[in-house]
Amino acid sequence: MNLDLLAIAAHPDDVELTCGGTLLKMAQRGYKTGILDLTAGEMGTRGTPETRAREAERAAKLLSVKWRGILGVPDSDVQPSRQHKLRLATMIRELRPKTVILPYWEARHPDHYHASTLGYEACCLACLKQLPIEGEAYRPFKILYSISYADARPTFVVDITAQYEQRRKAILAFASQFRPRKSEKKGKVHLAIDRLEMEMNQLARHYGQMIGVNYGEPFLQEELMKVEDVVKMEVRSI
Ligand SMILES: [Zn+2]
């Protein structure tokens, strides 16, 4: 596939909520982007896997991604086990992404922090020639961590002001997760739609403000940023 950018996360809708704007922005720049959901989200109390699959497809269209797939790890069992790592490494060899976005390695939901470790270790394994899996050995160039919901300071923020509205639509495509069924009281939904709207607006505004724009998505990379021209650096200090 030779993707330019692949976002990997535990459940369908995780990517939309954490880095959907960035994916769309990169697609608009002409990059080939993709989303890999590790699970089908079948343990969620709301929405059947079929509904979520339809929603995921709609969201992917809204974000102009070239490829979206499910790895097939059982929901609530995302762990860096040998079996899952080999499966993911095989997928990485197929997709050959230059840059990979992973969830941050600290989170409340075990699936989320395990997805981070599983993703990192599978990227490392994918380049081992002797590994007993299909495909040509491949090593992604860059790993970024999306930290929208994490208690960590970003190393950079992507300006998604122009993509914010479309990202909002992509998130709301997952209606089954955020809208109460007719038989239910609104308060029963873990993250009701009105609160979700408020939260995603606040978060994107918060990170946008850090770089002097309306809306932003935060990322962390473990390497240092290399700078050639300190006179042309962006984001005003005073
Ligand atoms: Zn999730």
Coordinates of N, CA and C in Angstrom, one line a residue, residues 26 35 46 71 73 220 224:
M26 N -3.6 16.0 6.3 CA -2.6 15.4 5.5 C -3.2 14.8 4.2
I35 N -6.4 4.3 8.4 CA -6.8 4.0 9.9 C -6.8 2.6 10.1
R46 N -22.9 0.0 23.5 CA -23.8 0.6 22.6 C -23.4 0.2 21.1
L71 N -8.0 -5.0 12.7 CA -7.0 -6.0 12.8 C -7.7 -7.3 13.3
V73 N -8.3 -8.0 16.7 CA -7.9 -8.3 18.1 C -9.3 -8.2 18.9
L220 N 3.1 14.0 20.5 CA 4.3 13.9 21.2 C 5.2 12.9 20.4
L224 N 14.0 14.5 19.4 CA 14.0 15.9 19.4 C 13.7 16.4 18.0

